[in-house]
Amino acid sequence: MSKISPSVLQFLTKLEDNNNRDWFNENKTTYQAAHAEVVDLADELLNELKQHDEISTASGKKSLMRIYRDVRFSKDKSPFKARFAGSFSRVKPALRGGYFFNIQPGQTVVGGGFYGPNPEDLKLIRNHIAQDDSQLREVLNDKDFSRVFGGLLGEQV
């Protein structure tokens, strides 16, 4: 599995400190190299996810969010996001939810699940857990999982 090199995180740190178009244009080749590295990682993540789930996202590159911010209605006029992030969608309508990653110095996150389920979806999720919670319990009780992720956080179903 690919790893993100320190140069990607260094670029993002410098972008955070110099979030303006002139600096970005002067460092465009560094951005392009970092972006290519993240695309490679996203492609590998997509291939791994497809081994156990039906994913509709076409490619790792298609999973990535733009680095350019929409500043039209924002008080923060920084033109760039000092992060690389992406998401993978499951095949709809039968499979909902998905996976997300955010690469940012000090705030790197990998997650999966179902964001903002409507009442029907929430009822379906609860019913599946109520019928057989053994797989969920197995994951939550796994020592490696607990060591890396801790327990359930945030709003819990």
CSV table of N, CA and C in Angstrom, one decimal:
chain,number,residue,atom,x,y,z
A,1,MET,N,0.8,-1.2,0.0
A,1,MET,CA,0.0,0.0,0.0
A,1,MET,C,0.9,1.2,0.0
A,2,SER,N,0.5,2.2,-0.8
A,2,SER,CA,1.3,3.5,-0.9
A,2,SER,C,1.2,4.2,0.5
A,3,LYS,N,2.2,5.0,0.7
A,3,LYS,CA,2.2,5.9,1.8
A,3,LYS,C,2.3,7.3,1.3
A,4,ILE,N,1.8,8.2,2.1
A,4,ILE,CA,2.0,9.6,1.8
A,4,ILE,C,3.4,10.1,2.3
A,5,SER,N,4.1,10.6,1.4
A,5,SER,CA,5.5,11.1,1.8
A,5,SER,C,5.4,12.4,2.6
A,6,PRO,N,6.5,12.6,3.4
A,6,PRO,CA,6.5,13.8,4.1
A,6,PRO,C,6.4,15.1,3.3
A,7,SER,N,6.9,15.0,2.0
A,7,SER,CA,6.8,16.2,1.1
A,7,SER,C,5.4,16.7,0.9
A,8,VAL,N,4.4,15.7,0.9
A,8,VAL,CA,3.0,16.1,0.7
A,8,VAL,C,2.5,16.9,1.9
A,9,LEU,N,2.8,16.4,3.1
A,9,LEU,CA,2.4,17.2,4.3
A,9,LEU,C,3.2,18.5,4.4
A,10,GLN,N,4.5,18.5,4.0
A,10,GLN,CA,5.2,19.8,4.0
A,10,GLN,C,4.6,20.8,3.1
A,11,PHE,N,4.2,20.3,1.9
A,11,PHE,CA,3.5,21.2,0.9
A,11,PHE,C,2.2,21.8,1.6
A,12,LEU,N,1.4,21.0,2.2
A,12,LEU,CA,0.2,21.4,2.8
A,12,LEU,C,0.4,22.4,3.9
A,13,THR,N,1.5,22.2,4.7
A,13,THR,CA,1.8,23.1,5.8
A,13,THR,C,2.2,24.5,5.2
A,14,LYS,N,3.0,24.4,4.2
A,14,LYS,CA,3.5,25.7,3.5
A,14,LYS,C,2.3,26.4,2.9
A,15,LEU,N,1.3,25.6,2.3
A,15,LEU,CA,0.1,26.2,1.7
A,15,LEU,C,-0.7,26.9,2.8
A,16,GLU,N,-0.8,26.3,4.0
A,16,GLU,CA,-1.5,26.9,5.1
A,16,GLU,C,-0.9,28.2,5.5
A,17,ASP,N,0.4,28.3,5.5
A,17,ASP,CA,1.1,29.5,5.8
A,17,ASP,C,1.1,30.6,4.7
A,18,ASN,N,0.9,30.1,3.5
A,18,ASN,CA,1.0,31.0,2.3
A,18,ASN,C,-0.2,30.9,1.4
A,19,ASN,N,-1.3,31.0,2.0
A,19,ASN,CA,-2.5,30.7,1.2
A,19,ASN,C,-2.9,31.8,0.3
A,20,ASN,N,-2.2,32.0,-0.8
A,20,ASN,CA,-2.5,33.0,-1.8
A,20,ASN,C,-2.1,32.5,-3.2
A,21,ARG,N,-2.7,33.1,-4.2
A,21,ARG,CA,-2.6,32.6,-5.6
A,21,ARG,C,-1.1,32.8,-6.1
A,22,ASP,N,-0.4,33.8,-5.7
A,22,ASP,CA,0.9,34.0,-6.2
A,22,ASP,C,1.8,32.9,-5.7
A,23,TRP,N,1.8,32.6,-4.3
A,23,TRP,CA,2.6,31.5,-3.8
A,23,TRP,C,2.2,30.2,-4.4
A,24,PHE,N,0.9,29.9,-4.6
A,24,PHE,CA,0.5,28.6,-5.2
A,24,PHE,C,1.0,28.5,-6.6
A,25,ASN,N,0.9,29.5,-7.4
A,25,ASN,CA,1.3,29.5,-8.8
A,25,ASN,C,2.9,29.2,-8.8
A,26,GLU,N,3.6,29.8,-7.9
A,26,GLU,CA,5.1,29.6,-7.9
A,26,GLU,C,5.4,28.2,-7.5
A,27,ASN,N,4.5,27.5,-6.8
A,27,ASN,CA,4.8,26.2,-6.3
A,27,ASN,C,3.8,25.1,-6.9
A,28,LYS,N,3.4,25.5,-8.1
A,28,LYS,CA,2.4,24.6,-8.8
A,28,LYS,C,3.0,23.2,-9.1
A,29,THR,N,4.3,23.1,-9.5
A,29,THR,CA,4.8,21.8,-9.7
A,29,THR,C,4.9,20.9,-8.5
A,30,THR,N,5.2,21.6,-7.3
A,30,THR,CA,5.2,20.8,-6.1
A,30,THR,C,3.7,20.3,-5.8
A,31,TYR,N,2.8,21.2,-6.0
A,31,TYR,CA,1.4,20.8,-5.8
A,31,TYR,C,1.0,19.6,-6.7
A,32,GLN,N,1.4,19.7,-8.0
A,32,GLN,CA,1.1,18.6,-9.0
A,32,GLN,C,1.7,17.3,-8.5
A,33,ALA,N,2.9,17.3,-8.0
A,33,ALA,CA,3.6,16.1,-7.6
A,33,ALA,C,2.9,15.5,-6.3
A,34,ALA,N,2.5,16.4,-5.4
A,34,ALA,CA,1.7,16.0,-4.2
A,34,ALA,C,0.4,15.4,-4.6
A,35,HIS,N,-0.3,16.1,-5.5
A,35,HIS,CA,-1.6,15.7,-6.0
A,35,HIS,C,-1.5,14.3,-6.7
A,36,ALA,N,-0.5,14.1,-7.5
A,36,ALA,CA,-0.3,12.8,-8.2
A,36,ALA,C,-0.1,11.7,-7.1
A,37,GLU,N,0.7,12.0,-6.1
A,37,GLU,CA,0.9,11.0,-5.0
A,37,GLU,C,-0.4,10.6,-4.3
A,38,VAL,N,-1.3,11.6,-4.1
A,38,VAL,CA,-2.5,11.4,-3.4
A,38,VAL,C,-3.5,10.6,-4.4
A,39,VAL,N,-3.4,10.9,-5.7
A,39,VAL,CA,-4.2,10.2,-6.6
A,39,VAL,C,-3.8,8.7,-6.6
A,40,ASP,N,-2.5,8.4,-6.6
A,40,ASP,CA,-2.1,7.0,-6.5
A,40,ASP,C,-2.6,6.3,-5.3
A,41,LEU,N,-2.6,7.0,-4.1
A,41,LEU,CA,-3.1,6.4,-2.9
A,41,LEU,C,-4.6,6.2,-3.0
A,42,ALA,N,-5.3,7.1,-3.6
A,42,ALA,CA,-6.8,7.0,-3.7
A,42,ALA,C,-7.1,5.8,-4.7
A,43,ASP,N,-6.3,5.7,-5.7
A,43,ASP,CA,-6.5,4.5,-6.6
A,43,ASP,C,-6.4,3.2,-5.8
A,44,GLU,N,-5.3,3.1,-5.0
A,44,GLU,CA,-5.1,1.9,-4.2
A,44,GLU,C,-6.3,1.7,-3.2
A,45,LEU,N,-6.7,2.8,-2.5
A,45,LEU,CA,-7.8,2.7,-1.6
A,45,LEU,C,-9.1,2.2,-2.3
A,46,LEU,N,-9.3,2.7,-3.5
A,46,LEU,CA,-10.5,2.3,-4.3
A,46,LEU,C,-10.4,0.8,-4.6
A,47,ASN,N,-9.2,0.3,-5.1
A,47,ASN,CA,-9.1,-1.1,-5.4
A,47,ASN,C,-9.3,-2.0,-4.1
A,48,GLU,N,-8.8,-1.5,-3.0
A,48,GLU,CA,-9.0,-2.3,-1.7
A,48,GLU,C,-10.5,-2.3,-1.4
A,49,LEU,N,-11.2,-1.2,-1.5
A,49,LEU,CA,-12.6,-1.1,-1.1
A,49,LEU,C,-13.4,-2.0,-2.0
A,50,LYS,N,-13.0,-2.1,-3.3
A,50,LYS,CA,-13.8,-2.9,-4.3
A,50,LYS,C,-13.7,-4.4,-4.0
A,51,GLN,N,-12.7,-4.8,-3.2
A,51,GLN,CA,-12.6,-6.2,-2.9
A,51,GLN,C,-13.7,-6.7,-1.9
A,52,HIS,N,-14.3,-5.7,-1.2
A,52,HIS,CA,-15.3,-6.2,-0.2
A,52,HIS,C,-16.6,-5.4,-0.3
A,53,ASP,N,-16.7,-4.4,-1.3
A,53,ASP,CA,-17.9,-3.6,-1.4
A,53,ASP,C,-18.1,-3.1,-2.8
A,54,GLU,N,-19.3,-2.7,-3.1
A,54,GLU,CA,-19.6,-2.3,-4.5
A,54,GLU,C,-19.5,-0.7,-4.5
A,55,ILE,N,-18.5,-0.2,-5.1
A,55,ILE,CA,-18.2,1.2,-5.1
A,55,ILE,C,-18.5,1.8,-6.5
A,56,SER,N,-19.2,2.9,-6.6
A,56,SER,CA,-19.5,3.5,-7.8
A,56,SER,C,-18.5,4.6,-8.3
A,57,THR,N,-17.7,5.0,-7.4
A,57,THR,CA,-16.7,6.0,-7.7
A,57,THR,C,-15.8,5.5,-8.8
A,58,ALA,N,-15.6,6.2,-9.9
A,58,ALA,CA,-14.9,5.7,-11.1
A,58,ALA,C,-13.4,5.5,-10.9
A,59,SER,N,-12.8,6.4,-10.2
A,59,SER,CA,-11.3,6.3,-10.0
A,59,SER,C,-10.9,7.0,-8.8
A,60,GLY,N,-9.6,6.8,-8.4
A,60,GLY,CA,-9.1,7.6,-7.3
A,60,GLY,C,-9.1,9.1,-7.5
A,61,LYS,N,-8.8,9.4,-8.8
A,61,LYS,CA,-8.7,10.8,-9.1
A,61,LYS,C,-10.1,11.5,-9.0
A,62,LYS,N,-11.2,10.7,-9.4
A,62,LYS,CA,-12.5,11.2,-9.3
A,62,LYS,C,-13.0,11.3,-7.9
A,63,SER,N,-12.4,10.6,-7.0
A,63,SER,CA,-12.8,10.7,-5.6
A,63,SER,C,-12.3,12.0,-4.9
A,64,LEU,N,-11.3,12.6,-5.5
A,64,LEU,CA,-10.7,13.7,-4.8
A,64,LEU,C,-11.5,15.0,-4.9
A,65,MET,N,-11.5,15.8,-3.9
A,65,MET,CA,-12.2,17.1,-3.8
A,65,MET,C,-11.2,18.1,-4.4
A,66,ARG,N,-11.8,19.2,-4.9
A,66,ARG,CA,-10.9,20.2,-5.4
A,66,ARG,C,-10.1,20.9,-4.3
A,67,ILE,N,-9.0,21.4,-4.6
A,67,ILE,CA,-8.2,22.2,-3.7
A,67,ILE,C,-8.6,23.6,-3.6
A,68,TYR,N,-9.3,24.1,-4.6
A,68,TYR,CA,-9.8,25.5,-4.7
A,68,TYR,C,-11.0,25.7,-3.9
A,69,ARG,N,-11.1,26.7,-3.1
A,69,ARG,CA,-12.2,27.0,-2.2
A,69,ARG,C,-13.2,27.9,-3.0
A,70,ASP,N,-14.5,27.8,-2.7
A,70,ASP,CA,-15.5,28.7,-3.1
A,70,ASP,C,-15.6,29.8,-2.1
A,71,VAL,N,-15.1,31.0,-2.3
A,71,VAL,CA,-15.0,32.0,-1.3
A,71,VAL,C,-16.1,33.0,-1.5
A,72,ARG,N,-17.0,32.8,-2.4
A,72,ARG,CA,-18.1,33.8,-2.7
A,72,ARG,C,-18.9,34.2,-1.5
A,73,PHE,N,-19.2,33.3,-0.6
A,73,PHE,CA,-20.1,33.6,0.5
A,73,PHE,C,-19.4,33.3,1.8
A,74,SER,N,-18.1,33.3,1.8
A,74,SER,CA,-17.3,32.9,3.0
A,74,SER,C,-16.6,34.2,3.5
A,75,LYS,N,-16.5,34.3,4.9
A,75,LYS,CA,-15.7,35.3,5.5
A,75,LYS,C,-14.3,35.1,5.3
A,76,ASP,N,-13.9,33.8,5.3
A,76,ASP,CA,-12.5,33.4,5.0
A,76,ASP,C,-12.3,33.4,3.5
A,77,LYS,N,-11.5,34.3,3.0
A,77,LYS,CA,-11.2,34.4,1.6
A,77,LYS,C,-10.0,33.7,1.1
A,78,SER,N,-9.4,32.8,2.0
A,78,SER,CA,-8.3,31.9,1.5
A,78,SER,C,-8.7,31.2,0.3
A,79,PRO,N,-7.9,31.3,-0.8
A,79,PRO,CA,-8.4,30.6,-2.1
A,79,PRO,C,-8.2,29.1,-2.1
A,80,PHE,N,-7.4,28.5,-1.2
A,80,PHE,CA,-7.1,27.1,-1.3
A,80,PHE,C,-7.4,26.4,0.0
A,81,LYS,N,-7.8,25.1,-0.1
A,81,LYS,CA,-7.9,24.2,1.1
A,81,LYS,C,-6.6,23.6,1.3
A,82,ALA,N,-6.1,23.7,2.5
A,82,ALA,CA,-4.7,23.2,2.9
A,82,ALA,C,-4.9,21.7,3.3
A,83,ARG,N,-5.5,20.9,2.4
A,83,ARG,CA,-5.7,19.5,2.6
A,83,ARG,C,-6.0,18.8,1.3
A,84,PHE,N,-5.9,17.5,1.3
A,84,PHE,CA,-6.3,16.7,0.3
A,84,PHE,C,-7.4,15.8,0.9
A,85,ALA,N,-8.6,15.7,0.2
A,85,ALA,CA,-9.7,14.9,0.7
A,85,ALA,C,-10.4,14.3,-0.4
A,86,GLY,N,-11.1,13.2,-0.1
A,86,GLY,CA,-11.9,12.5,-1.1
A,86,GLY,C,-12.9,11.6,-0.5
A,87,SER,N,-13.8,11.1,-1.3
A,87,SER,CA,-14.8,10.2,-0.9
A,87,SER,C,-15.1,9.2,-1.9
A,88,PHE,N,-15.6,8.0,-1.5
A,88,PHE,CA,-16.0,6.9,-2.3
A,88,PHE,C,-17.4,6.6,-2.0
A,89,SER,N,-18.2,6.6,-3.1
A,89,SER,CA,-19.7,6.3,-2.9
A,89,SER,C,-19.9,4.8,-3.2
A,90,ARG,N,-20.9,4.3,-2.5
A,90,ARG,CA,-21.3,2.9,-2.7
A,90,ARG,C,-22.4,2.9,-3.8
A,91,VAL,N,-22.6,1.8,-4.5
A,91,VAL,CA,-23.6,1.7,-5.6
A,91,VAL,C,-25.0,2.0,-5.0
A,92,LYS,N,-25.6,2.9,-5.6
A,92,LYS,CA,-27.0,3.3,-5.2
A,92,LYS,C,-28.0,2.8,-6.2
A,93,PRO,N,-29.3,2.6,-5.9
A,93,PRO,CA,-29.9,2.9,-4.6
A,93,PRO,C,-29.8,1.9,-3.5
A,94,ALA,N,-29.4,0.7,-3.9
A,94,ALA,CA,-29.4,-0.4,-2.9
A,94,ALA,C,-28.4,-0.2,-1.8
A,95,LEU,N,-27.2,0.2,-2.1
A,95,LEU,CA,-26.2,0.5,-1.1
A,95,LEU,C,-26.0,1.9,-0.9
A,96,ARG,N,-26.1,2.4,0.3
A,96,ARG,CA,-26.0,3.8,0.6
A,96,ARG,C,-24.7,4.0,1.5
A,97,GLY,N,-24.5,5.2,1.9
A,97,GLY,CA,-23.3,5.5,2.7
A,97,GLY,C,-22.0,5.5,1.8
A,98,GLY,N,-20.9,5.5,2.5
A,98,GLY,CA,-19.7,5.6,1.7
A,98,GLY,C,-18.5,5.7,2.7
A,99,TYR,N,-17.4,6.2,2.1
A,99,TYR,CA,-16.1,6.2,2.7
A,99,TYR,C,-15.5,7.6,2.5
A,100,PHE,N,-14.7,8.1,3.4
A,100,PHE,CA,-14.1,9.5,3.3
A,100,PHE,C,-12.7,9.4,3.8
A,101,PHE,N,-11.8,10.3,3.2
A,101,PHE,CA,-10.5,10.5,3.8
A,101,PHE,C,-10.1,11.9,3.7
A,102,ASN,N,-9.3,12.4,4.6
A,102,ASN,CA,-8.8,13.8,4.7
A,102,ASN,C,-7.4,13.7,5.1
A,103,ILE,N,-6.5,14.2,4.3
A,103,ILE,CA,-5.1,14.3,4.5
A,103,ILE,C,-4.7,15.7,4.8
A,104,GLN,N,-4.3,15.9,6.1
A,104,GLN,CA,-4.0,17.3,6.5
A,104,GLN,C,-3.0,17.2,7.7
A,105,PRO,N,-2.0,18.0,7.8
A,105,PRO,CA,-1.1,17.9,8.9
A,105,PRO,C,-1.9,18.0,10.2
A,106,GLY,N,-1.8,17.0,11.1
A,106,GLY,CA,-2.4,17.0,12.4
A,106,GLY,C,-3.9,16.8,12.4
A,107,GLN,N,-4.5,16.6,11.2
A,107,GLN,CA,-5.9,16.3,11.1
A,107,GLN,C,-6.3,15.3,10.1
A,108,THR,N,-5.4,14.3,9.9
A,108,THR,CA,-5.7,13.3,8.9
A,108,THR,C,-6.8,12.3,9.5
A,109,VAL,N,-7.8,12.0,8.7
A,109,VAL,CA,-8.9,11.2,9.1
A,109,VAL,C,-9.3,10.3,8.0
A,110,VAL,N,-9.7,9.1,8.4
A,110,VAL,CA,-10.3,8.1,7.5
A,110,VAL,C,-11.6,7.6,8.1
A,111,GLY,N,-12.6,7.5,7.3
A,111,GLY,CA,-13.9,7.1,7.9
A,111,GLY,C,-14.8,6.5,6.9
A,112,GLY,N,-15.8,6.0,7.4
A,112,GLY,CA,-16.9,5.4,6.6
A,112,GLY,C,-18.2,5.4,7.4
A,113,GLY,N,-19.2,5.3,6.6
A,113,GLY,CA,-20.5,5.2,7.3
A,113,GLY,C,-21.6,5.9,6.5
A,114,PHE,N,-22.5,6.4,7.2
A,114,PHE,CA,-23.7,7.0,6.6
A,114,PHE,C,-24.0,8.3,7.2
A,115,TYR,N,-23.8,9.4,6.5
A,115,TYR,CA,-23.9,10.7,7.0
A,115,TYR,C,-25.4,11.2,6.8
A,116,GLY,N,-26.0,11.7,7.9
A,116,GLY,CA,-27.3,12.3,7.8
A,116,GLY,C,-28.4,11.4,7.2
A,117,PRO,N,-28.6,10.2,7.8
A,117,PRO,CA,-29.6,9.3,7.2
A,117,PRO,C,-31.0,9.8,7.4
A,118,ASN,N,-31.9,9.6,6.4
A,118,ASN,CA,-33.2,10.0,6.6
A,118,ASN,C,-33.9,9.0,7.5
A,119,PRO,N,-35.1,9.3,8.0
A,119,PRO,CA,-35.8,8.4,9.0
A,119,PRO,C,-35.9,7.0,8.5
A,120,GLU,N,-36.2,6.8,7.3
A,120,GLU,CA,-36.4,5.4,6.8
A,120,GLU,C,-35.0,4.6,6.8
A,121,ASP,N,-34.0,5.3,6.4
A,121,ASP,CA,-32.6,4.7,6.4
A,121,ASP,C,-32.2,4.4,7.9
A,122,LEU,N,-32.4,5.3,8.8
A,122,LEU,CA,-32.1,5.2,10.2
A,122,LEU,C,-32.8,4.0,10.8
A,123,LYS,N,-34.1,3.8,10.4
A,123,LYS,CA,-34.8,2.7,10.9
A,123,LYS,C,-34.3,1.4,10.4
A,124,LEU,N,-33.9,1.4,9.1
A,124,LEU,CA,-33.3,0.2,8.5
A,124,LEU,C,-32.0,-0.2,9.2
A,125,ILE,N,-31.1,0.8,9.4
A,125,ILE,CA,-29.8,0.6,10.1
A,125,ILE,C,-30.1,0.0,11.5
A,126,ARG,N,-31.0,0.6,12.2
A,126,ARG,CA,-31.3,0.1,13.6
A,126,ARG,C,-31.8,-1.3,13.6
A,127,ASN,N,-32.7,-1.6,12.6
A,127,ASN,CA,-33.3,-3.0,12.5
A,127,ASN,C,-32.2,-4.0,12.2
A,128,HIS,N,-31.3,-3.7,11.3
A,128,HIS,CA,-30.2,-4.6,11.0
A,128,HIS,C,-29.3,-4.9,12.2
A,129,ILE,N,-29.0,-3.9,12.9
A,129,ILE,CA,-28.2,-4.0,14.1
A,129,ILE,C,-29.0,-4.9,15.2
A,130,ALA,N,-30.3,-4.6,15.3
A,130,ALA,CA,-31.1,-5.3,16.3
A,130,ALA,C,-31.2,-6.8,16.0
A,131,GLN,N,-31.3,-7.1,14.7
A,131,GLN,CA,-31.4,-8.5,14.2
A,131,GLN,C,-30.1,-9.3,14.5
A,132,ASP,N,-29.0,-8.7,14.2
A,132,ASP,CA,-27.7,-9.4,14.4
A,132,ASP,C,-26.6,-8.4,14.6
A,133,ASP,N,-26.2,-8.2,15.9
A,133,ASP,CA,-25.2,-7.2,16.1
A,133,ASP,C,-23.8,-7.8,16.2
A,134,SER,N,-23.7,-9.1,15.9
A,134,SER,CA,-22.4,-9.8,16.2
A,134,SER,C,-21.3,-9.3,15.3
A,135,GLN,N,-21.5,-8.9,14.1
A,135,GLN,CA,-20.4,-8.4,13.2
A,135,GLN,C,-20.0,-7.0,13.8
A,136,LEU,N,-20.9,-6.2,14.2
A,136,LEU,CA,-20.6,-4.9,14.7
A,136,LEU,C,-19.8,-5.1,16.0
A,137,ARG,N,-20.3,-5.9,16.9
A,137,ARG,CA,-19.6,-6.2,18.2
A,137,ARG,C,-18.1,-6.7,17.9
A,138,GLU,N,-18.0,-7.6,16.9
A,138,GLU,CA,-16.7,-8.2,16.6
A,138,GLU,C,-15.7,-7.1,16.3
A,139,VAL,N,-16.1,-6.1,15.4
A,139,VAL,CA,-15.3,-5.0,15.0
A,139,VAL,C,-15.0,-4.1,16.2
A,140,LEU,N,-16.0,-3.7,17.0
A,140,LEU,CA,-15.8,-2.8,18.1
A,140,LEU,C,-14.9,-3.4,19.2
A,141,ASN,N,-15.0,-4.7,19.4
A,141,ASN,CA,-14.2,-5.4,20.4
A,141,ASN,C,-12.8,-5.8,20.0
A,142,ASP,N,-12.5,-5.7,18.7
A,142,ASP,CA,-11.2,-6.0,18.2
A,142,ASP,C,-10.1,-5.1,18.8
A,143,LYS,N,-9.1,-5.7,19.3
A,143,LYS,CA,-8.0,-5.0,20.0
A,143,LYS,C,-7.3,-4.0,19.1
A,144,ASP,N,-7.0,-4.4,17.9
A,144,ASP,CA,-6.3,-3.5,16.9
A,144,ASP,C,-7.2,-2.4,16.6
A,145,PHE,N,-8.5,-2.6,16.3
A,145,PHE,CA,-9.5,-1.6,16.0
A,145,PHE,C,-9.5,-0.6,17.2
A,146,SER,N,-9.7,-1.1,18.4
A,146,SER,CA,-9.8,-0.2,19.5
A,146,SER,C,-8.5,0.6,19.7
A,147,ARG,N,-7.4,0.0,19.5
A,147,ARG,CA,-6.1,0.7,19.7
A,147,ARG,C,-6.0,1.9,18.7
A,148,VAL,N,-6.4,1.7,17.4
A,148,VAL,CA,-6.3,2.7,16.4
A,148,VAL,C,-7.5,3.7,16.5
A,149,PHE,N,-8.7,3.2,16.7
A,149,PHE,CA,-9.8,4.1,16.6
A,149,PHE,C,-10.5,4.5,17.9
A,150,GLY,N,-10.2,3.7,18.9
A,150,GLY,CA,-10.9,3.9,20.2
A,150,GLY,C,-12.3,3.4,20.1
A,151,GLY,N,-13.2,3.9,20.9
A,151,GLY,CA,-14.6,3.5,20.8
A,151,GLY,C,-15.5,4.3,19.9
A,152,LEU,N,-16.8,4.1,19.9
A,152,LEU,CA,-17.7,4.9,19.1
A,152,LEU,C,-17.6,6.3,19.6
A,153,LEU,N,-17.6,7.2,18.6
A,153,LEU,CA,-17.5,8.6,19.0
A,153,LEU,C,-18.7,9.4,18.3
A,154,GLY,N,-19.1,10.5,18.8
A,154,GLY,CA,-20.1,11.3,18.2
A,154,GLY,C,-21.5,10.7,18.4
A,155,GLU,N,-22.4,11.2,17.5
A,155,GLU,CA,-23.8,10.7,17.6
A,155,GLU,C,-23.8,9.2,17.2
A,156,GLN,N,-24.4,8.4,18.1
A,156,GLN,CA,-24.3,6.9,17.8
A,156,GLN,C,-25.7,6.4,17.5
A,157,VAL,N,-25.8,5.5,16.6
A,157,VAL,CA,-27.1,4.9,16.3
A,157,VAL,C,-27.4,3.9,17.4
